[in-house]
PDB file of C-alpha atoms and ligand atoms in Angstrom:
ATOM      1  CA  MET A   1     130.054  29.388  -5.535  1.00 70.00           C
ATOM      2  CA  SER A   2     127.616  31.760  -7.255  1.00 85.00           C
ATOM      3  CA  LYS A   3     127.970  35.490  -6.990  1.00 97.00           C
ATOM      4  CA  VAL A   4     125.533  37.194  -4.638  1.00 98.00           C
ATOM      5  CA  ALA A   5     123.272  40.177  -5.358  1.00 99.00           C
ATOM      6  CA  LEU A   6     120.893  42.103  -3.113  1.00 99.00           C
ATOM      7  CA  VAL A   7     117.917  43.952  -4.628  1.00 99.00           C
ATOM      8  CA  THR A   8     115.696  46.328  -2.639  1.00 99.00           C
ATOM      9  CA  GLY A   9     112.047  46.774  -3.575  1.00 98.00           C
ATOM     10  CA  ALA A  10     112.190  43.293  -5.103  1.00 98.00           C
ATOM     11  CA  GLY A  11     108.531  42.528  -4.421  1.00 98.00           C
ATOM     12  CA  GLN A  12     107.043  43.973  -7.586  1.00 97.00           C
ATOM     13  CA  GLY A  13     107.643  46.083 -10.660  1.00 97.00           C
ATOM     14  CA  ILE A  14     111.181  46.895 -11.728  1.00 98.00           C
ATOM     15  CA  GLY A  15     112.845  45.373  -8.633  1.00 98.00           C
ATOM     16  CA  SER A  16     111.120  42.054  -9.234  1.00 98.00           C
ATOM     17  CA  ALA A  17     112.240  42.017 -12.887  1.00 98.00           C
ATOM     18  CA  ILE A  18     115.812  42.895 -11.845  1.00 99.00           C
ATOM     19  CA  ALA A  19     115.905  40.111  -9.226  1.00 99.00           C
ATOM     20  CA  LYS A  20     114.639  37.554 -11.750  1.00 98.00           C
ATOM     21  CA  ARG A  21     117.157  38.735 -14.334  1.00 98.00           C
ATOM     22  CA  LEU A  22     120.083  38.520 -11.906  1.00 98.00           C
ATOM     23  CA  ALA A  23     118.985  35.042 -10.773  1.00 98.00           C
ATOM     24  CA  HIS A  24     118.823  34.028 -14.441  1.00 98.00           C
ATOM     25  CA  ASP A  25     122.363  35.400 -14.866  1.00 98.00           C
ATOM     26  CA  GLY A  26     123.583  33.091 -12.077  1.00 98.00           C
ATOM     27  CA  PHE A  27     123.430  35.282  -8.972  1.00 98.00           C
ATOM     28  CA  ALA A  28     122.004  34.038  -5.689  1.00 98.00           C
ATOM     29  CA  VAL A  29     119.687  36.944  -4.879  1.00 98.00           C
ATOM     30  CA  ALA A  30     118.580  38.513  -1.578  1.00 99.00           C
ATOM     31  CA  LEU A  31     115.078  39.928  -2.125  1.00 99.00           C
ATOM     32  CA  VAL A  32     114.507  42.899   0.186  1.00 99.00           C
ATOM     33  CA  ASP A  33     111.121  44.581   0.606  1.00 99.00           C
ATOM     34  CA  LEU A  34     108.981  46.088   3.371  1.00 98.00           C
ATOM     35  CA  THR A  35     107.796  42.590   4.316  1.00 98.00           C
ATOM     36  CA  GLU A  36     109.009  39.102   3.398  1.00 98.00           C
ATOM     37  CA  GLU A  37     105.461  38.379   2.247  1.00 98.00           C
ATOM     38  CA  ASN A  38     105.819  41.068  -0.464  1.00 98.00           C
ATOM     39  CA  THR A  39     108.599  39.065  -2.117  1.00 98.00           C
ATOM     40  CA  LYS A  40     106.796  35.736  -2.361  1.00 98.00           C
ATOM     41  CA  ASN A  41     105.866  36.002  -6.058  1.00 98.00           C
ATOM     42  CA  THR A  42     109.385  37.012  -7.054  1.00 98.00           C
ATOM     43  CA  ALA A  43     110.855  34.201  -4.926  1.00 98.00           C
ATOM     44  CA  ALA A  44     108.468  31.657  -6.463  1.00 98.00           C
ATOM     45  CA  ALA A  45     109.363  32.737 -10.007  1.00 98.00           C
ATOM     46  CA  ILE A  46     113.087  32.480  -9.257  1.00 98.00           C
ATOM     47  CA  LYS A  47     112.642  29.044  -7.709  1.00 98.00           C
ATOM     48  CA  ALA A  48     110.533  27.817 -10.655  1.00 98.00           C
ATOM     49  CA  ALA A  49     113.320  28.902 -13.018  1.00 98.00           C
ATOM     50  CA  GLY A  50     115.899  26.942 -10.982  1.00 98.00           C
ATOM     51  CA  GLY A  51     117.447  29.960  -9.249  1.00 98.00           C
ATOM     52  CA  THR A  52     118.287  30.750  -5.626  1.00 98.00           C
ATOM     53  CA  SER A  53     116.913  33.550  -3.462  1.00 98.00           C
ATOM     54  CA  ILE A  54     116.306  34.506   0.137  1.00 98.00           C
ATOM     55  CA  SER A  55     113.651  36.955   1.335  1.00 98.00           C
ATOM     56  CA  LEU A  56     114.380  39.716   3.846  1.00 98.00           C
ATOM     57  CA  ALA A  57     112.227  42.469   5.334  1.00 98.00           C
ATOM     58  CA  ALA A  58     113.683  45.974   5.631  1.00 99.00           C
ATOM     59  CA  ASP A  59     112.427  49.523   5.298  1.00 99.00           C
ATOM     60  CA  VAL A  60     115.251  51.128   3.318  1.00 99.00           C
ATOM     61  CA  SER A  61     114.773  54.462   5.101  1.00 98.00           C
ATOM     62  CA  ASP A  62     115.921  52.721   8.309  1.00 98.00           C
ATOM     63  CA  ARG A  63     119.735  52.616   8.296  1.00 98.00           C
ATOM     64  CA  GLN A  64     119.960  49.825  10.848  1.00 98.00           C
ATOM     65  CA  ALA A  65     117.474  47.666   8.940  1.00 98.00           C
ATOM     66  CA  VAL A  66     119.464  48.071   5.723  1.00 99.00           C
ATOM     67  CA  PHE A  67     122.724  47.100   7.471  1.00 99.00           C
ATOM     68  CA  ALA A  68     120.926  44.095   9.021  1.00 99.00           C
ATOM     69  CA  ALA A  69     119.650  42.970   5.595  1.00 99.00           C
ATOM     70  CA  VAL A  70     123.153  43.181   4.148  1.00 99.00           C
ATOM     71  CA  ASP A  71     124.569  41.227   7.131  1.00 98.00           C
ATOM     72  CA  GLN A  72     121.867  38.567   6.720  1.00 98.00           C
ATOM     73  CA  THR A  73     122.670  38.284   3.024  1.00 98.00           C
ATOM     74  CA  VAL A  74     126.363  37.680   3.706  1.00 98.00           C
ATOM     75  CA  SER A  75     125.672  35.193   6.495  1.00 98.00           C
ATOM     76  CA  GLN A  76     123.033  33.230   4.544  1.00 98.00           C
ATOM     77  CA  LEU A  77     124.450  33.412   1.003  1.00 98.00           C
ATOM     78  CA  GLY A  78     128.155  33.661   1.897  1.00 98.00           C
ATOM     79  CA  ASP A  79     129.167  36.717  -0.142  1.00 98.00           C
ATOM     80  CA  LEU A  80     128.048  40.062  -1.609  1.00 98.00           C
ATOM     81  CA  ASN A  81     129.028  41.255  -5.072  1.00 98.00           C
ATOM     82  CA  VAL A  82     126.189  43.468  -6.310  1.00 99.00           C
ATOM     83  CA  VAL A  83     123.752  45.746  -4.476  1.00 99.00           C
ATOM     84  CA  VAL A  84     120.821  47.252  -6.380  1.00 99.00           C
ATOM     85  CA  ASN A  85     119.268  50.148  -4.460  1.00 99.00           C
ATOM     86  CA  ASN A  86     115.956  50.043  -6.302  1.00 98.00           C
ATOM     87  CA  ALA A  87     113.213  50.663  -3.705  1.00 98.00           C
ATOM     88  CA  GLY A  88     111.424  53.971  -4.035  1.00 98.00           C
ATOM     89  CA  VAL A  89     108.096  55.765  -3.718  1.00 97.00           C
ATOM     90  CA  ALA A  90     106.576  58.331  -6.063  1.00 95.00           C
ATOM     91  CA  PRO A  91     103.726  60.374  -4.643  1.00 94.00           C
ATOM     92  CA  THR A  92     102.300  63.053  -6.900  1.00 91.00           C
ATOM     93  CA  THR A  93     103.126  66.449  -5.373  1.00 94.00           C
ATOM     94  CA  PRO A  94     101.834  69.584  -7.132  1.00 95.00           C
ATOM     95  CA  ILE A  95     104.153  72.320  -5.834  1.00 97.00           C
ATOM     96  CA  ASP A  96     101.525  74.143  -3.755  1.00 97.00           C
ATOM     97  CA  GLU A  97     100.601  70.974  -1.859  1.00 96.00           C
ATOM     98  CA  VAL A  98     104.033  69.782  -0.720  1.00 97.00           C
ATOM     99  CA  THR A  99     104.174  69.276   3.060  1.00 98.00           C
ATOM    100  CA  PRO A 100     107.224  68.973   5.332  1.00 98.00           C
ATOM    101  CA  GLU A 101     106.161  65.425   6.310  1.00 97.00           C
ATOM    102  CA  GLN A 102     105.923  64.329   2.672  1.00 97.00           C
ATOM    103  CA  LEU A 103     109.243  65.905   1.737  1.00 98.00           C
ATOM    104  CA  GLU A 104     110.986  64.219   4.657  1.00 98.00           C
ATOM    105  CA  LYS A 105     109.385  60.806   4.152  1.00 98.00           C
ATOM    106  CA  VAL A 106     110.052  60.560   0.411  1.00 98.00           C
ATOM    107  CA  THR A 107     113.577  61.893   0.803  1.00 98.00           C
ATOM    108  CA  MET A 108     114.362  59.390   3.564  1.00 98.00           C
ATOM    109  CA  ILE A 109     113.142  56.475   1.411  1.00 98.00           C
ATOM    110  CA  ASN A 110     114.395  57.452  -2.051  1.00 98.00           C
ATOM    111  CA  THR A 111     117.587  59.291  -1.137  1.00 98.00           C
ATOM    112  CA  GLY A 112     118.275  57.970   2.371  1.00 98.00           C
ATOM    113  CA  GLY A 113     117.615  54.387   1.256  1.00 99.00           C
ATOM    114  CA  VAL A 114     120.284  54.697  -1.435  1.00 99.00           C
ATOM    115  CA  VAL A 115     122.792  56.304   0.960  1.00 99.00           C
ATOM    116  CA  TRP A 116     122.291  53.544   3.547  1.00 99.00           C
ATOM    117  CA  GLY A 117     122.456  50.880   0.828  1.00 99.00           C
ATOM    118  CA  ILE A 118     125.782  52.253  -0.409  1.00 99.00           C
ATOM    119  CA  GLN A 119     127.193  52.510   3.128  1.00 98.00           C
ATOM    120  CA  ALA A 120     126.157  48.975   4.027  1.00 99.00           C
ATOM    121  CA  ALA A 121     127.445  47.541   0.732  1.00 99.00           C
ATOM    122  CA  HIS A 122     130.782  49.331   1.154  1.00 98.00           C
ATOM    123  CA  ALA A 123     131.217  48.045   4.716  1.00 98.00           C
ATOM    124  CA  ALA A 124     130.370  44.460   3.741  1.00 98.00           C
ATOM    125  CA  MET A 125     132.539  44.400   0.616  1.00 98.00           C
ATOM    126  CA  LYS A 126     135.499  45.837   2.537  1.00 98.00           C
ATOM    127  CA  GLN A 127     135.086  43.179   5.196  1.00 98.00           C
ATOM    128  CA  LEU A 128     134.825  40.463   2.538  1.00 98.00           C
ATOM    129  CA  GLY A 129     138.069  41.773   1.041  1.00 98.00           C
ATOM    130  CA  HIS A 130     136.857  42.371  -2.501  1.00 98.00           C
ATOM    131  CA  GLY A 131     135.159  45.003  -4.644  1.00 98.00           C
ATOM    132  CA  GLY A 132     131.754  44.940  -6.227  1.00 98.00           C
ATOM    133  CA  LYS A 133     129.078  46.862  -8.021  1.00 98.00           C
ATOM    134  CA  ILE A 134     126.502  49.241  -6.580  1.00 99.00           C
ATOM    135  CA  ILE A 135     123.588  50.171  -8.825  1.00 99.00           C
ATOM    136  CA  ASN A 136     121.047  52.864  -7.917  1.00 99.00           C
ATOM    137  CA  ALA A 137     117.556  53.700  -9.208  1.00 98.00           C
ATOM    138  CA  ALA A 138     117.360  57.185 -10.699  1.00 98.00           C
ATOM    139  CA  SER A 139     114.659  58.218 -13.199  1.00 98.00           C
ATOM    140  CA  GLN A 140     114.119  60.328 -16.311  1.00 96.00           C
ATOM    141  CA  ALA A 141     112.350  62.548 -13.733  1.00 96.00           C
ATOM    142  CA  GLY A 142     115.844  63.030 -12.277  1.00 97.00           C
ATOM    143  CA  GLU A 143     117.150  64.290 -15.613  1.00 97.00           C
ATOM    144  CA  VAL A 144     114.433  66.765 -16.611  1.00 96.00           C
ATOM    145  CA  GLY A 145     111.634  68.349 -14.613  1.00 95.00           C
ATOM    146  CA  ASN A 146     108.289  66.543 -14.716  1.00 92.00           C
ATOM    147  CA  PRO A 147     105.075  68.384 -13.733  1.00 92.00           C
ATOM    148  CA  ASN A 148     103.646  67.374 -10.345  1.00 93.00           C
ATOM    149  CA  LEU A 149     106.802  65.536  -9.296  1.00 95.00           C
ATOM    150  CA  THR A 150     108.784  68.192  -7.396  1.00 97.00           C
ATOM    151  CA  VAL A 151     109.501  65.947  -4.421  1.00 98.00           C
ATOM    152  CA  TYR A 152     110.124  62.725  -6.345  1.00 98.00           C
ATOM    153  CA  GLY A 153     112.192  64.529  -9.001  1.00 98.00           C
ATOM    154  CA  SER A 154     114.374  66.135  -6.332  1.00 98.00           C
ATOM    155  CA  THR A 155     115.259  62.723  -4.927  1.00 98.00           C
ATOM    156  CA  LYS A 156     116.045  61.312  -8.358  1.00 98.00           C
ATOM    157  CA  PHE A 157     118.273  64.279  -9.314  1.00 98.00           C
ATOM    158  CA  ALA A 158     120.033  63.584  -6.002  1.00 98.00           C
ATOM    159  CA  ILE A 159     120.659  59.943  -6.933  1.00 98.00           C
ATOM    160  CA  ARG A 160     122.718  60.977  -9.957  1.00 98.00           C
ATOM    161  CA  GLY A 161     124.839  63.206  -7.703  1.00 98.00           C
ATOM    162  CA  ILE A 162     125.262  60.528  -5.044  1.00 99.00           C
ATOM    163  CA  THR A 163     126.222  58.049  -7.768  1.00 99.00           C
ATOM    164  CA  GLN A 164     128.926  60.364  -9.152  1.00 98.00           C
ATOM    165  CA  THR A 165     130.255  61.259  -5.704  1.00 98.00           C
ATOM    166  CA  THR A 166     130.448  57.732  -4.335  1.00 99.00           C
ATOM    167  CA  ALA A 167     131.923  56.408  -7.595  1.00 99.00           C
ATOM    168  CA  ARG A 168     134.883  58.685  -6.875  1.00 98.00           C
ATOM    169  CA  GLU A 169     134.998  57.717  -3.180  1.00 98.00           C
ATOM    170  CA  LEU A 170     134.729  53.941  -3.557  1.00 98.00           C
ATOM    171  CA  ALA A 171     136.910  53.308  -6.626  1.00 98.00           C
ATOM    172  CA  VAL A 172     139.863  52.838  -4.294  1.00 98.00           C
ATOM    173  CA  ASP A 173     138.091  49.755  -2.907  1.00 98.00           C
ATOM    174  CA  ASP A 174     137.416  48.399  -6.411  1.00 98.00           C
ATOM    175  CA  ILE A 175     133.709  49.257  -6.217  1.00 98.00           C
ATOM    176  CA  THR A 176     131.881  50.803  -9.160  1.00 99.00           C
ATOM    177  CA  VAL A 177     128.735  52.870  -8.604  1.00 99.00           C
ATOM    178  CA  ASN A 178     126.273  53.441 -11.418  1.00 99.00           C
ATOM    179  CA  ALA A 179     122.588  54.246 -11.807  1.00 99.00           C
ATOM    180  CA  TYR A 180     119.739  53.479 -14.197  1.00 98.00           C
ATOM    181  CA  ALA A 181     117.133  56.042 -15.189  1.00 98.00           C
ATOM    182  CA  PRO A 182     113.924  54.389 -16.345  1.00 98.00           C
ATOM    183  CA  GLY A 183     111.333  56.303 -18.348  1.00 96.00           C
ATOM    184  CA  ILE A 184     107.678  55.329 -18.159  1.00 93.00           C
ATOM    185  CA  VAL A 185     107.550  51.740 -16.980  1.00 94.00           C
ATOM    186  CA  ARG A 186     104.404  49.676 -16.739  1.00 90.00           C
ATOM    187  CA  THR A 187     104.455  49.050 -12.956  1.00 91.00           C
ATOM    188  CA  PRO A 188     101.999  49.671 -10.100  1.00 90.00           C
ATOM    189  CA  MET A 189     103.962  52.869  -9.250  1.00 87.00           C
ATOM    190  CA  MET A 190     103.456  54.346 -12.726  1.00 87.00           C
ATOM    191  CA  MET A 191      99.781  53.372 -12.809  1.00 87.00           C
ATOM    192  CA  ASP A 192      99.278  55.346  -9.554  1.00 87.00           C
ATOM    193  CA  ILE A 193     101.063  58.424 -10.930  1.00 85.00           C
ATOM    194  CA  ALA A 194      99.025  58.374 -14.169  1.00 89.00           C
ATOM    195  CA  HIS A 195      95.841  58.089 -12.123  1.00 91.00           C
ATOM    196  CA  GLU A 196      96.730  61.066  -9.887  1.00 89.00           C
ATOM    197  CA  VAL A 197      97.943  63.301 -12.724  1.00 87.00           C
ATOM    198  CA  GLY A 198      94.783  62.515 -14.718  1.00 92.00           C
ATOM    199  CA  LYS A 199      92.581  63.163 -11.685  1.00 93.00           C
ATOM    200  CA  ASN A 200      94.284  66.522 -10.914  1.00 90.00           C
ATOM    201  CA  ALA A 201      93.523  67.628 -14.479  1.00 92.00           C
ATOM    202  CA  GLY A 202      89.949  66.289 -14.389  1.00 95.00           C
ATOM    203  CA  LYS A 203      90.848  63.560 -16.916  1.00 94.00           C
ATOM    204  CA  ASP A 204      91.143  59.776 -16.909  1.00 93.00           C
ATOM    205  CA  ASP A 205      94.110  57.447 -16.228  1.00 90.00           C
ATOM    206  CA  GLU A 206      94.853  57.006 -19.935  1.00 87.00           C
ATOM    207  CA  TRP A 207      95.171  60.795 -20.333  1.00 90.00           C
ATOM    208  CA  GLY A 208      97.504  60.823 -17.318  1.00 87.00           C
ATOM    209  CA  MET A 209      99.665  58.089 -18.836  1.00 86.00           C
ATOM    210  CA  GLN A 210      99.769  59.835 -22.226  1.00 85.00           C
ATOM    211  CA  THR A 211     101.115  63.063 -20.654  1.00 83.00           C
ATOM    212  CA  PHE A 212     104.219  61.018 -19.841  1.00 78.00           C
ATOM    213  CA  ALA A 213     104.152  58.551 -22.757  1.00 83.00           C
ATOM    214  CA  LYS A 214     103.640  60.869 -25.713  1.00 85.00           C
ATOM    215  CA  ASP A 215     107.313  61.786 -26.061  1.00 85.00           C
ATOM    216  CA  ILE A 216     108.740  58.252 -26.180  1.00 95.00           C
ATOM    217  CA  THR A 217     110.766  57.981 -29.405  1.00 96.00           C
ATOM    218  CA  LEU A 218     110.391  54.200 -29.618  1.00 95.00           C
ATOM    219  CA  GLY A 219     106.609  54.618 -29.428  1.00 90.00           C
ATOM    220  CA  ARG A 220     105.847  52.250 -26.555  1.00 91.00           C
ATOM    221  CA  LEU A 221     105.855  52.219 -22.784  1.00 92.00           C
ATOM    222  CA  SER A 222     108.707  50.400 -21.052  1.00 95.00           C
ATOM    223  CA  GLU A 223     108.282  46.956 -19.562  1.00 96.00           C
ATOM    224  CA  PRO A 224     110.155  46.255 -16.286  1.00 98.00           C
ATOM    225  CA  GLU A 225     112.327  43.787 -18.231  1.00 98.00           C
ATOM    226  CA  ASP A 226     113.677  46.619 -20.435  1.00 98.00           C
ATOM    227  CA  VAL A 227     115.155  48.145 -17.274  1.00 98.00           C
ATOM    228  CA  ALA A 228     116.335  44.779 -15.927  1.00 98.00           C
ATOM    229  CA  ASN A 229     118.301  44.250 -19.154  1.00 98.00           C
ATOM    230  CA  ALA A 230     120.356  47.380 -18.462  1.00 98.00           C
ATOM    231  CA  VAL A 231     120.836  46.467 -14.803  1.00 99.00           C
ATOM    232  CA  GLY A 232     121.957  42.972 -15.862  1.00 98.00           C
ATOM    233  CA  PHE A 233     124.664  44.671 -17.918  1.00 98.00           C
ATOM    234  CA  LEU A 234     125.667  46.976 -15.030  1.00 98.00           C
ATOM    235  CA  ALA A 235     125.910  43.920 -12.746  1.00 98.00           C
ATOM    236  CA  SER A 236     128.070  41.994 -15.222  1.00 98.00           C
ATOM    237  CA  PRO A 237     131.830  42.145 -15.940  1.00 98.00           C
ATOM    238  CA  ASP A 238     130.966  43.855 -19.256  1.00 98.00           C
ATOM    239  CA  SER A 239     130.485  47.099 -17.273  1.00 98.00           C
ATOM    240  CA  ASP A 240     133.811  46.855 -15.404  1.00 98.00           C
ATOM    241  CA  TYR A 241     135.193  50.061 -16.972  1.00 98.00           C
ATOM    242  CA  ILE A 242     132.047  52.121 -16.281  1.00 98.00           C
ATOM    243  CA  THR A 243     131.537  54.074 -13.058  1.00 99.00           C
ATOM    244  CA  GLY A 244     129.678  57.191 -11.926  1.00 99.00           C
ATOM    245  CA  GLN A 245     127.271  56.939 -14.847  1.00 98.00           C
ATOM    246  CA  THR A 246     123.506  57.036 -15.070  1.00 98.00           C
ATOM    247  CA  ILE A 247     122.269  54.892 -17.939  1.00 98.00           C
ATOM    248  CA  THR A 248     119.005  56.193 -19.351  1.00 98.00           C
ATOM    249  CA  VAL A 249     116.564  53.426 -20.273  1.00 98.00           C
ATOM    250  CA  ASP A 250     113.574  55.408 -21.497  1.00 97.00           C
ATOM    251  CA  GLY A 251     112.934  54.532 -25.139  1.00 97.00           C
ATOM    252  CA  GLY A 252     114.378  57.918 -26.147  1.00 96.00           C
ATOM    253  CA  MET A 253     112.599  60.511 -23.982  1.00 94.00           C
ATOM    254  CA  VAL A 254     115.702  62.391 -22.842  1.00 92.00           C
ATOM    255  CA  PHE A 255     118.740  62.758 -25.087  1.00 92.00           C
ATOM    256  CA  HIS A 256     122.181  63.803 -23.840  1.00 85.00           C
TER     257      HIS A 256
HETATM  258  N1  NAD B 301     107.704  52.838 -12.826  1.00 52.37           N
HETATM  259  C1  NAD B 301     108.360  53.791 -13.464  1.00 52.37           C
HETATM  260  O1  NAD B 301     107.898  54.253 -14.515  1.00 52.37           O
HETATM  261  C2  NAD B 301     109.667  54.317 -12.932  1.00 52.37           C
HETATM  262  C3  NAD B 301     110.315  55.296 -13.679  1.00 52.37           C
HETATM  263  C4  NAD B 301     111.520  55.795 -13.236  1.00 52.37           C
HETATM  264  C5  NAD B 301     112.095  55.328 -12.066  1.00 52.37           C
HETATM  265  N2  NAD B 301     111.452  54.363 -11.338  1.00 52.37           N
HETATM  266  C6  NAD B 301     112.131  53.930 -10.109  1.00 52.37           C
HETATM  267  O2  NAD B 301     112.333  52.523 -10.138  1.00 52.37           O
HETATM  268  C7  NAD B 301     112.230  51.983  -8.811  1.00 52.37           C
HETATM  269  C8  NAD B 301     111.166  50.892  -8.785  1.00 52.37           C
HETATM  270  O3  NAD B 301     109.930  51.437  -9.216  1.00 52.37           O
HETATM  271  P1  NAD B 301     108.633  50.559  -9.512  1.00 52.37           P
HETATM  272  O4  NAD B 301     107.865  51.262 -10.557  1.00 52.37           O
HETATM  273  O5  NAD B 301     109.017  49.132  -9.704  1.00 52.37           O
HETATM  274  O6  NAD B 301     107.851  50.769  -8.107  1.00 52.37           O
HETATM  275  P2  NAD B 301     106.683  49.905  -7.421  1.00 52.37           P
HETATM  276  O7  NAD B 301     105.961  50.846  -6.520  1.00 52.37           O
HETATM  277  O8  NAD B 301     105.905  49.182  -8.455  1.00 52.37           O
HETATM  278  O9  NAD B 301     107.510  48.869  -6.527  1.00 52.37           O
HETATM  279  C9  NAD B 301     108.352  49.339  -5.491  1.00 52.37           C
HETATM  280  C10 NAD B 301     108.690  48.223  -4.516  1.00 52.37           C
HETATM  281  O10 NAD B 301     109.492  48.806  -3.478  1.00 52.37           O
HETATM  282  C11 NAD B 301     108.938  48.468  -2.212  1.00 52.37           C
HETATM  283  N3  NAD B 301     109.191  49.562  -1.268  1.00 52.37           N
HETATM  284  C12 NAD B 301     108.583  50.772  -1.206  1.00 52.37           C
HETATM  285  N4  NAD B 301     109.054  51.477  -0.166  1.00 52.37           N
HETATM  286  C13 NAD B 301     109.993  50.715   0.436  1.00 52.37           C
HETATM  287  C14 NAD B 301     110.821  50.892   1.575  1.00 52.37           C
HETATM  288  N5  NAD B 301     110.770  52.021   2.300  1.00 52.37           N
HETATM  289  N6  NAD B 301     111.664  49.889   1.907  1.00 52.37           N
HETATM  290  C15 NAD B 301     111.701  48.744   1.198  1.00 52.37           C
HETATM  291  N7  NAD B 301     110.943  48.517   0.109  1.00 52.37           N
HETATM  292  C16 NAD B 301     110.086  49.487  -0.255  1.00 52.37           C
HETATM  293  C17 NAD B 301     107.453  48.269  -2.460  1.00 52.37           C
HETATM  294  O11 NAD B 301     106.873  47.455  -1.451  1.00 52.37           O
HETATM  295  C18 NAD B 301     107.448  47.616  -3.843  1.00 52.37           C
HETATM  296  O12 NAD B 301     107.583  46.214  -3.771  1.00 52.37           O
HETATM  297  C19 NAD B 301     111.894  53.174  -7.902  1.00 52.37           C
HETATM  298  O13 NAD B 301     113.056  53.692  -7.304  1.00 52.37           O
HETATM  299  C20 NAD B 301     111.314  54.180  -8.861  1.00 52.37           C
HETATM  300  O14 NAD B 301     111.438  55.489  -8.392  1.00 52.37           O
HETATM  301  C21 NAD B 301     110.253  53.851 -11.750  1.00 52.37           C
END
């Protein structure tokens, strides 16, 4: 029987590339997004390549919905080995404009969604009687401060902490917890950020993108597949001796 992975935010961008990569690597994949409809392109691509997926609707900020998606995955696909907590939102938030509603909403999706995903994965893997791998979406904006991203950056710094903490808590159950920190990836999310940052400065989208892209050592923006390659590694046995780490996949923007 194939191994089973669940990917949140699998409808587009990085989550879609991760789901396709894991299906290519032999996983049966549960595609989770706000609606099942959102996942139809990813599901079609996986099917066309001979892979297996199911589509599930869940808002990751809703703990019960995340637990239900994990339960559905186990009942429909028979197992759970890898959970990728990828879904996230990235509104542009100049410091003087941050509102309580925005702070709460983004935190509940980006940080809460990862906490619920880890809880649900842990419960399911314990019940199944085996370990597994949990992989969380951080960001280079969770490693250094980025202008206009106070709220988003705070959630992504938090993901690295949650990853380290739960790696220590779940090792006893043979579960590793790691994260990936993308740089500037060509996805709808990044296009929106570039647009807003450009607009706030009275400039165009290209200017907005260049404020983020100019420091990339490898001299090009990231494609979603660049990130999926690293997640494929974190989901594979080759990463068995790695836990609590955040792997930076940013073409050389942040060096440690
Ligand atoms: N694009 C980048 O440059 C970049 C850089 C660093 C980190 N990231 C992180 O990578 C992850 C994916 O980013 P992306 O660029 O592919 O984003 P995207 O906006 O292109 O896609 C996100 C997907 O998640 C889904 N989603 C949003 N809110 C959800 C919710 N509450 N519940 C379930 N699904 C939800 C959306 O419907 C969409 O399909 C995010 O966590 C993001 O913060 C992206």
